Short mmCIF file of C-alpha atoms and ligand atoms in Angstrom, two decimals:
data_model
loop_
_atom_site.label_atom_id
_atom_site.label_comp_id
_atom_site.label_asym_id
_atom_site.label_seq_id
_atom_site.Cartn_x
_atom_site.Cartn_y
_atom_site.Cartn_z
CA MET A 21 -31.87 47.15 -28.08
CA ALA A 22 -31.43 43.39 -28.65
CA ARG A 23 -34.06 41.99 -30.98
CA ALA A 24 -36.44 39.53 -29.64
CA ASN A 25 -37.56 36.17 -31.13
CA GLU A 26 -40.85 37.31 -32.63
CA ASN A 27 -41.98 33.83 -33.28
CA TYR A 28 -43.02 33.78 -29.62
CA LEU A 29 -45.36 36.68 -30.27
CA LYS A 30 -47.30 34.42 -32.70
CA LEU A 31 -48.33 32.25 -29.77
CA LYS A 32 -51.81 32.52 -28.33
CA ALA A 33 -50.06 32.96 -25.13
CA GLY A 34 -50.93 30.41 -22.33
CA TYR A 35 -54.63 30.96 -22.59
CA LEU A 36 -56.12 27.75 -21.34
CA PHE A 37 -54.89 27.04 -17.74
CA PRO A 38 -54.91 30.82 -16.79
CA GLU A 39 -58.49 31.11 -18.04
CA ILE A 40 -59.52 27.98 -16.08
CA GLY A 41 -57.80 29.48 -12.95
CA ARG A 42 -59.55 32.76 -13.42
CA ARG A 43 -63.02 31.15 -13.64
CA ILE A 44 -62.25 28.93 -10.62
CA ASN A 45 -61.22 31.91 -8.58
CA GLU A 46 -64.23 33.95 -9.67
CA PHE A 47 -66.48 30.91 -8.63
CA ALA A 48 -64.71 30.40 -5.31
CA THR A 49 -64.98 34.05 -4.33
CA ALA A 50 -68.77 33.97 -4.99
CA ASN A 51 -69.11 30.55 -3.33
CA PRO A 52 -66.66 30.44 -0.42
CA ASP A 53 -68.15 27.33 1.04
CA ALA A 54 -68.30 25.25 -2.15
CA LYS A 55 -65.78 22.25 -2.06
CA VAL A 56 -64.33 22.33 -5.65
CA ILE A 57 -62.99 19.03 -6.98
CA ARG A 58 -60.11 19.51 -9.60
CA LEU A 59 -59.95 16.98 -12.25
CA GLY A 60 -58.46 19.35 -14.77
CA ILE A 61 -54.62 19.37 -14.80
CA GLY A 62 -52.74 16.20 -15.76
CA ASP A 63 -50.73 15.80 -12.67
CA VAL A 64 -50.22 12.81 -10.39
CA THR A 65 -51.43 12.88 -6.77
CA ARG A 66 -50.11 9.73 -5.12
CA PRO A 67 -46.81 9.82 -3.31
CA LEU A 68 -43.67 7.87 -4.63
CA SER A 69 -43.59 4.12 -3.96
CA PRO A 70 -41.65 3.07 -0.76
CA THR A 71 -39.05 1.18 -2.68
CA VAL A 72 -38.39 4.05 -5.05
CA LEU A 73 -38.22 6.45 -2.07
CA LYS A 74 -35.63 4.18 -0.31
CA ALA A 75 -33.41 4.05 -3.34
CA PHE A 76 -33.71 7.84 -3.70
CA HIS A 77 -32.68 8.24 -0.02
CA ALA A 78 -29.79 5.90 -0.24
CA ALA A 79 -28.50 7.61 -3.36
CA VAL A 80 -28.62 10.97 -1.57
CA ASP A 81 -26.63 9.40 1.24
CA ASP A 82 -23.97 8.28 -1.34
CA LEU A 83 -23.39 11.88 -2.17
CA GLY A 84 -22.38 12.51 1.42
CA SER A 85 -19.66 10.02 1.44
CA SER A 86 -16.27 10.39 -0.28
CA GLU A 87 -16.24 6.81 -1.67
CA ASN A 88 -19.74 7.01 -3.26
CA PHE A 89 -19.79 10.62 -4.20
CA HIS A 90 -20.95 11.34 -7.75
CA GLY A 91 -20.18 14.53 -9.72
CA TYR A 92 -21.02 15.08 -13.33
CA GLY A 93 -22.50 11.94 -14.73
CA PRO A 94 -22.73 10.85 -18.37
CA GLU A 95 -24.85 13.33 -20.29
CA GLN A 96 -26.71 10.40 -21.78
CA GLY A 97 -27.55 8.90 -18.56
CA TYR A 98 -25.94 6.33 -16.31
CA GLY A 99 -25.45 2.83 -17.67
CA PHE A 100 -27.31 1.27 -14.70
CA LEU A 101 -30.53 2.99 -15.53
CA ILE A 102 -30.28 2.57 -19.38
CA ASP A 103 -29.52 -1.10 -19.00
CA THR A 104 -32.42 -1.47 -16.64
CA ILE A 105 -34.84 0.29 -19.00
CA ILE A 106 -33.82 -1.92 -21.98
CA GLU A 107 -34.01 -5.09 -19.89
CA LYS A 108 -37.15 -4.52 -18.00
CA SER A 109 -39.21 -2.30 -20.23
CA TYR A 110 -38.25 -3.01 -23.86
CA LYS A 111 -37.03 -6.67 -23.96
CA PRO A 112 -40.40 -8.00 -22.63
CA LEU A 113 -42.05 -6.38 -25.62
CA GLY A 114 -39.59 -8.12 -28.01
CA VAL A 115 -37.85 -4.89 -28.66
CA GLU A 116 -34.00 -5.01 -28.94
CA MET A 117 -32.08 -1.80 -28.30
CA LYS A 118 -28.48 -0.66 -27.80
CA PRO A 119 -27.54 1.41 -24.71
CA SER A 120 -26.26 4.12 -27.14
CA GLU A 121 -29.82 4.56 -28.44
CA VAL A 122 -31.33 5.51 -25.07
CA PHE A 123 -30.88 9.03 -23.71
CA ILE A 124 -31.92 9.76 -20.19
CA SER A 125 -33.31 13.25 -19.49
CA ASP A 126 -35.23 15.46 -17.08
CA GLY A 127 -38.43 15.21 -18.92
CA SER A 128 -40.35 14.33 -22.11
CA LYS A 129 -41.70 17.84 -22.46
CA CYS A 130 -38.29 19.27 -22.89
CA ASP A 131 -37.09 16.36 -25.11
CA CYS A 132 -40.16 16.75 -27.42
CA ALA A 133 -39.18 20.45 -27.63
CA ASN A 134 -35.38 20.10 -27.90
CA ILE A 135 -35.63 17.41 -30.58
CA LEU A 136 -36.40 20.12 -33.01
CA ASP A 137 -32.71 21.36 -32.59
CA ILE A 138 -31.61 18.56 -34.86
CA PHE A 139 -34.19 18.96 -37.73
CA ASP A 140 -34.00 21.52 -40.37
CA LEU A 141 -36.72 24.25 -40.51
CA SER A 142 -37.68 23.28 -43.99
CA ASN A 143 -39.27 19.99 -42.71
CA LYS A 144 -43.04 19.80 -43.16
CA VAL A 145 -44.56 18.78 -39.73
CA ALA A 146 -47.85 17.01 -39.08
CA ILE A 147 -49.61 17.53 -35.72
CA CYS A 148 -52.75 15.84 -34.45
CA ASP A 149 -55.81 18.02 -33.45
CA PRO A 150 -56.62 18.04 -30.52
CA VAL A 151 -53.06 17.64 -29.18
CA TYR A 152 -50.66 18.10 -26.25
CA PRO A 153 -49.95 21.79 -26.91
CA VAL A 154 -46.19 21.48 -26.60
CA TYR A 155 -45.76 19.91 -30.02
CA ASN A 156 -47.55 22.77 -31.69
CA ASP A 157 -46.15 25.65 -29.65
CA THR A 158 -42.61 24.56 -29.89
CA ASN A 159 -42.74 24.49 -33.66
CA VAL A 160 -44.05 28.02 -33.59
CA MET A 161 -41.20 29.10 -31.23
CA VAL A 162 -38.54 27.68 -33.56
CA GLY A 163 -39.98 29.61 -36.46
CA ARG A 164 -41.46 26.84 -38.54
CA THR A 165 -44.87 28.59 -38.91
CA GLY A 166 -46.57 31.68 -39.94
CA GLN A 167 -49.37 33.21 -37.84
CA ALA A 168 -52.41 31.38 -36.54
CA ASP A 169 -55.75 31.73 -38.45
CA GLU A 170 -58.92 32.54 -36.55
CA LYS A 171 -59.46 28.96 -35.70
CA GLY A 172 -55.94 28.63 -34.13
CA TYR A 173 -54.29 26.65 -36.90
CA TYR A 174 -50.70 27.96 -37.68
CA GLU A 175 -49.72 28.48 -41.26
CA GLY A 176 -47.19 25.85 -42.43
CA ILE A 177 -48.27 23.00 -40.09
CA VAL A 178 -50.33 20.14 -41.36
CA TYR A 179 -53.12 19.35 -38.83
CA LEU A 180 -54.54 15.89 -38.57
CA PRO A 181 -58.03 15.99 -37.08
CA CYS A 182 -58.79 13.24 -34.42
CA THR A 183 -62.57 12.94 -34.30
CA GLU A 184 -65.30 10.60 -33.11
CA GLU A 185 -65.62 9.55 -36.83
CA ASN A 186 -62.13 8.32 -37.14
CA GLY A 187 -62.02 6.87 -33.69
CA PHE A 188 -59.51 9.65 -32.72
CA THR A 189 -56.82 8.11 -34.87
CA PRO A 190 -55.99 10.49 -37.69
CA GLU A 191 -56.09 9.75 -41.49
CA LEU A 192 -52.73 9.80 -43.27
CA PRO A 193 -51.83 13.34 -44.50
CA ASN A 194 -52.93 14.20 -48.06
CA GLN A 195 -49.58 15.93 -48.63
CA LYS A 196 -46.04 14.69 -48.06
CA VAL A 197 -44.75 15.43 -44.67
CA ASP A 198 -41.38 14.86 -43.02
CA ILE A 199 -42.15 14.69 -39.31
CA ILE A 200 -45.31 13.31 -37.64
CA TYR A 201 -46.06 13.61 -33.96
CA LEU A 202 -48.09 10.76 -32.54
CA CYS A 203 -49.11 10.32 -28.76
CA TYR A 204 -50.54 6.97 -27.73
CA PRO A 205 -52.20 6.38 -25.25
CA ASN A 206 -53.35 9.83 -26.11
CA ASN A 207 -53.45 13.00 -24.14
CA PRO A 208 -56.10 14.50 -24.20
CA THR A 209 -58.44 11.89 -25.75
CA GLY A 210 -57.38 9.00 -23.68
CA THR A 211 -57.68 6.69 -26.75
CA VAL A 212 -55.06 4.19 -28.06
CA ALA A 213 -53.88 3.05 -31.47
CA THR A 214 -53.77 -0.64 -32.43
CA LYS A 215 -50.75 -2.28 -33.99
CA ASP A 216 -52.50 -2.08 -37.36
CA GLU A 217 -53.02 1.63 -36.97
CA LEU A 218 -49.39 2.30 -35.95
CA LYS A 219 -48.21 0.14 -38.83
CA LYS A 220 -50.07 2.44 -41.23
CA TRP A 221 -47.92 5.31 -39.91
CA VAL A 222 -44.72 3.35 -39.91
CA ASP A 223 -45.33 2.33 -43.51
CA TYR A 224 -46.12 5.91 -44.46
CA ALA A 225 -42.91 7.19 -42.70
CA LEU A 226 -40.71 4.55 -44.48
CA ALA A 227 -42.32 5.27 -47.81
CA ASN A 228 -41.86 9.02 -47.49
CA ASP A 229 -38.53 9.23 -45.58
CA ALA A 230 -40.36 10.78 -42.66
CA VAL A 231 -39.64 10.60 -39.04
CA ILE A 232 -42.33 9.76 -36.45
CA PHE A 233 -42.09 11.40 -32.92
CA PHE A 234 -43.85 8.90 -30.77
CA ASP A 235 -44.86 10.12 -27.28
CA ALA A 236 -45.47 7.08 -25.00
CA ALA A 237 -45.73 9.03 -21.75
CA TYR A 238 -48.83 6.94 -20.83
CA GLU A 239 -47.73 3.50 -21.97
CA ALA A 240 -47.81 2.12 -18.40
CA PHE A 241 -51.49 2.80 -18.21
CA ILE A 242 -52.43 0.43 -20.96
CA THR A 243 -54.57 -2.43 -19.54
CA GLU A 244 -55.63 -4.27 -22.70
CA ASP A 245 -53.37 -6.98 -24.06
CA ASN A 246 -53.24 -6.24 -27.72
CA ILE A 247 -52.33 -2.49 -27.55
CA PRO A 248 -48.68 -1.72 -28.38
CA HIS A 249 -46.69 -0.05 -25.53
CA SER A 250 -43.87 1.04 -27.90
CA ILE A 251 -43.89 2.01 -31.54
CA TYR A 252 -40.81 -0.33 -31.88
CA GLU A 253 -43.24 -3.22 -31.59
CA ILE A 254 -44.13 -2.36 -35.23
CA GLU A 255 -41.75 -3.78 -37.76
CA GLY A 256 -39.68 -1.17 -39.47
CA ALA A 257 -40.20 1.43 -36.73
CA LYS A 258 -36.60 1.40 -35.67
CA ARG A 259 -35.77 2.99 -39.04
CA CYS A 260 -38.15 5.85 -38.75
CA ALA A 261 -39.33 6.55 -35.15
CA ILE A 262 -38.05 8.42 -32.07
CA GLU A 263 -39.81 7.47 -28.97
CA PHE A 264 -40.36 9.57 -25.83
CA ARG A 265 -41.08 8.02 -22.43
CA SER A 266 -41.30 9.49 -18.98
CA PHE A 267 -41.35 8.46 -15.37
CA SER A 268 -43.65 11.32 -14.64
CA LYS A 269 -47.03 9.59 -14.92
CA THR A 270 -45.70 6.04 -14.70
CA ALA A 271 -44.09 6.49 -11.39
CA GLY A 272 -45.24 9.82 -9.93
CA PHE A 273 -42.00 11.60 -11.04
CA THR A 274 -43.74 14.82 -12.28
CA GLY A 275 -41.85 16.74 -9.55
CA VAL A 276 -38.77 14.49 -9.44
CA ARG A 277 -38.01 14.74 -13.21
CA CYS A 278 -36.83 11.78 -15.22
CA ALA A 279 -37.54 10.66 -18.73
CA LEU A 280 -35.89 8.98 -21.73
CA THR A 281 -35.79 9.51 -25.43
CA VAL A 282 -34.88 6.57 -27.86
CA VAL A 283 -33.14 7.54 -31.02
CA PRO A 284 -32.27 4.34 -32.90
CA GLU A 285 -29.11 4.31 -34.91
CA GLU A 286 -30.95 3.43 -38.15
CA VAL A 287 -33.05 6.68 -38.16
CA MET A 288 -31.44 8.72 -40.73
CA GLY A 289 -31.87 12.15 -42.23
CA LYS A 290 -29.99 13.96 -45.05
CA THR A 291 -28.12 17.16 -45.61
CA GLY A 292 -29.21 19.66 -48.21
CA ALA A 293 -26.64 18.08 -50.51
CA GLY A 294 -28.27 14.66 -49.95
CA GLU A 295 -25.64 13.18 -47.75
CA PRO A 296 -27.08 10.80 -45.06
CA VAL A 297 -26.88 11.94 -41.46
CA SER A 298 -27.54 9.86 -38.17
CA PHE A 299 -30.07 11.56 -35.95
CA ASN A 300 -28.62 9.37 -33.10
CA LYS A 301 -25.19 11.10 -33.60
CA LEU A 302 -26.79 14.61 -33.74
CA TRP A 303 -28.91 14.06 -30.64
CA ASN A 304 -25.88 12.78 -28.83
CA ARG A 305 -24.03 15.83 -29.79
CA ARG A 306 -26.79 18.04 -28.87
CA GLN A 307 -27.32 16.52 -25.41
CA SER A 308 -23.58 16.52 -24.74
CA THR A 309 -23.35 20.21 -25.37
CA LYS A 310 -26.58 21.58 -24.06
CA PHE A 311 -27.34 19.18 -21.19
CA ASN A 312 -25.39 17.84 -18.20
CA GLY A 313 -27.39 14.79 -17.27
CA VAL A 314 -30.06 14.05 -14.63
CA SER A 315 -29.00 13.88 -10.99
CA TYR A 316 -27.58 10.61 -9.64
CA PRO A 317 -30.23 10.09 -6.94
CA VAL A 318 -33.02 10.73 -9.45
CA GLN A 319 -31.57 8.08 -11.80
CA ARG A 320 -31.17 5.64 -8.91
CA ALA A 321 -34.80 6.36 -7.93
CA ALA A 322 -35.92 5.73 -11.58
CA ALA A 323 -34.00 2.53 -11.74
CA ALA A 324 -35.80 1.30 -8.57
CA VAL A 325 -39.18 1.65 -10.36
CA TYR A 326 -38.11 -1.49 -12.31
CA SER A 327 -36.96 -3.54 -9.39
CA ASP A 328 -39.39 -6.34 -8.48
CA GLU A 329 -40.79 -4.63 -5.38
CA GLY A 330 -40.67 -1.20 -7.07
CA TRP A 331 -42.61 -2.33 -10.05
CA LYS A 332 -45.25 -4.17 -7.92
CA GLU A 333 -45.77 -0.97 -5.89
CA THR A 334 -45.75 1.22 -8.96
CA ARG A 335 -48.36 -0.97 -10.62
CA GLU A 336 -50.61 -0.65 -7.58
CA ILE A 337 -50.56 3.16 -7.91
CA ILE A 338 -51.37 2.96 -11.57
CA ASP A 339 -54.18 0.45 -10.86
CA TYR A 340 -55.56 2.94 -8.31
CA TYR A 341 -55.71 5.66 -10.91
CA MET A 342 -57.16 3.27 -13.46
CA GLU A 343 -59.90 2.27 -10.99
CA ASN A 344 -60.61 5.95 -10.81
CA ALA A 345 -60.85 6.14 -14.52
CA ARG A 346 -63.35 3.22 -14.57
CA ILE A 347 -65.47 4.96 -11.95
CA ILE A 348 -65.54 8.19 -13.90
CA ARG A 349 -66.15 6.38 -17.32
CA GLU A 350 -68.84 4.08 -16.02
CA GLY A 351 -70.58 6.67 -13.86
CA LEU A 352 -70.77 9.18 -16.68
CA SER A 353 -71.84 6.66 -19.16
CA ALA A 354 -74.66 5.64 -16.86
CA ALA A 355 -75.65 9.24 -16.73
CA GLY A 356 -76.05 9.12 -20.57
CA ILE A 357 -72.77 11.06 -21.27
CA THR A 358 -70.71 9.74 -24.19
CA CYS A 359 -67.19 8.88 -22.97
CA TYR A 360 -64.03 7.84 -24.62
CA GLY A 361 -60.62 6.77 -23.17
CA GLY A 362 -60.25 5.83 -19.54
CA VAL A 363 -59.58 2.22 -20.40
CA ASN A 364 -55.83 2.34 -21.33
CA SER A 365 -55.15 5.90 -20.13
CA PRO A 366 -55.91 8.12 -17.14
CA TYR A 367 -58.01 10.53 -19.24
CA ILE A 368 -61.70 10.46 -20.02
CA TRP A 369 -62.68 12.43 -23.08
CA LEU A 370 -66.35 13.09 -22.89
CA LYS A 371 -68.77 14.71 -25.26
CA SER A 372 -70.34 17.79 -23.66
CA PRO A 373 -73.87 17.02 -22.87
CA GLU A 374 -74.73 20.79 -23.08
CA GLY A 375 -73.18 23.30 -25.36
CA SER A 376 -69.58 24.08 -26.17
CA SER A 377 -66.50 22.89 -24.23
CA TRP A 378 -66.49 26.14 -22.22
CA ASP A 379 -70.25 26.04 -21.69
CA PHE A 380 -69.93 22.69 -20.19
CA PHE A 381 -66.89 23.85 -18.10
CA ASP A 382 -68.98 26.64 -16.55
CA LYS A 383 -72.03 24.31 -15.94
CA LEU A 384 -69.84 21.64 -14.37
CA LEU A 385 -68.20 24.23 -12.05
CA GLN A 386 -71.34 26.12 -11.17
CA GLU A 387 -73.67 23.08 -10.60
CA CYS A 388 -71.33 20.24 -9.58
CA HIS A 389 -68.35 22.14 -8.29
CA VAL A 390 -66.14 20.04 -10.52
CA VAL A 391 -63.27 21.30 -12.61
CA GLY A 392 -62.07 19.70 -15.87
CA THR A 393 -60.35 20.94 -19.01
CA PRO A 394 -62.34 22.25 -22.05
CA GLY A 395 -61.51 20.13 -25.01
CA SER A 396 -61.25 23.27 -27.35
CA GLY A 397 -58.11 24.22 -25.42
CA PHE A 398 -56.27 21.31 -27.06
CA GLY A 399 -57.24 22.34 -30.59
CA PRO A 400 -60.19 23.26 -32.84
CA SER A 401 -61.28 19.61 -33.18
CA GLY A 402 -61.56 19.36 -29.34
CA GLU A 403 -64.57 21.71 -29.46
CA GLY A 404 -67.59 20.12 -27.85
CA TYR A 405 -65.39 17.80 -25.87
CA PHE A 406 -64.17 17.93 -22.34
CA ARG A 407 -61.20 16.14 -20.51
CA LEU A 408 -61.51 14.65 -17.02
CA SER A 409 -58.37 13.32 -15.35
CA ALA A 410 -58.40 10.23 -13.20
CA PHE A 411 -55.52 11.43 -11.16
CA GLY A 412 -56.96 12.25 -7.74
CA ASP A 413 -58.23 10.74 -4.48
CA ARG A 414 -60.82 8.09 -4.66
CA GLU A 415 -63.33 9.87 -2.45
CA ASN A 416 -63.12 13.05 -4.52
CA ILE A 417 -63.58 11.14 -7.68
CA GLU A 418 -66.60 9.25 -6.25
CA THR A 419 -68.10 12.58 -5.08
CA ALA A 420 -67.50 14.28 -8.49
CA VAL A 421 -69.15 11.39 -10.27
CA SER A 422 -72.19 11.29 -8.12
CA ARG A 423 -72.69 15.07 -8.42
CA ILE A 424 -72.49 14.70 -12.20
CA LYS A 425 -74.94 11.79 -12.20
CA GLU A 426 -77.37 13.74 -10.08
CA LYS A 427 -77.27 16.62 -12.53
CA TRP A 428 -77.28 14.82 -15.79
CA GLY A 429 -78.58 11.30 -15.06
CA LYS A 430 -81.99 10.54 -16.29
C1 PLP B 509 -47.25 14.50 -18.92
C2 PLP B 509 -46.89 14.30 -20.31
C3 PLP B 509 -45.55 14.09 -20.68
C4 PLP B 509 -44.40 13.99 -19.63
O1 PLP B 509 -43.72 15.18 -19.52
P1 PLP B 509 -42.55 15.24 -18.46
O2 PLP B 509 -41.74 16.49 -19.01
O3 PLP B 509 -41.67 14.04 -18.69
O4 PLP B 509 -43.10 15.38 -17.21
C5 PLP B 509 -45.20 13.99 -21.98
N1 PLP B 509 -46.14 13.97 -23.04
C6 PLP B 509 -47.46 14.10 -22.69
C7 PLP B 509 -48.50 14.08 -23.76
C8 PLP B 509 -47.82 14.26 -21.33
O5 PLP B 509 -49.13 14.52 -21.03
#
């Protein structure tokens, strides 16, 4: 028999969302008339913008004509999309970039996972806690870790607790690490990092020859002026950071699939013998061999997000979600619940007013018929917290908030 990759067996296999589903089903069976409002999973709910949809349709029609037919495209993405992103999304931030540094893909989730292909297993990795589980689990899958301890920390990974005390921005690690995952605006805590905070990490990375993986999936949700949208707004970051961005949350592409990864040419690693290696070259090689590009209509639709009309409509959808976030944050705060996030991100990270994360999950489901995500599912430091998502219909959000206020408000 072929031998299996036993690293997969180390994973605490997909416990969170199946368990949530199980508890909802149990509740729904016992209470068939209850109208359950789901603010748990981080998926968008609004349709694509009309301008984006039009470009999508037109590009599909292109494929039906012999003049405009497109077969395999460049593995790195079409120039029209790469140039648009550089011009419309990075230039306004004062960030210069070469087209050869931008790689279009079908998602940030897979890019965050696949990037590990071009890094040696000997690298020491630092991961925040709580965290988007993909960073942790993909390191387990490639074999960088030992087993998990009883808390859920894997041997070999350096965990960086993000707590109320440190404002959900971690302290620098107390040992040398080679790779650091940062996600701002953060999923699950909804909090952001200031330029000074990011500078601390860039300085650390430059001083320690480390690489930062910066996940900016929620950058479009930033509403405050002084918050960085890209790590490259920090001086020196082009020498030490790889940035992941996605159209998923920005433009409702969770089902369409389009994202990008920026690997600047200056980000260097070394061989075992100490010879310098360009990660940009390795990533290009990796993508050319293992990936065949994102479909032409999807890339046309993505480019339309940054057209004048497309961006105006896209912003309106983001504003709609952010108004939901405000309603949740202010409503819960008024009920005496401590809330974080929700200002520059679509997530509200609240402190459980009663018991553990799972206790609060059950209470919220039983008494308010509202579903969220227990903070402990994102890591041990998430215990006692709870994530509510602002993706959803306004009416549902308002109903959910008024039910919570009724239950916990004084
Ligand atoms: C939703 C999300 C992404 C986007 O993933 P896609 O594969 O592009 O849909 C990336 N990172 C985080 C933290 C997310 O929550």
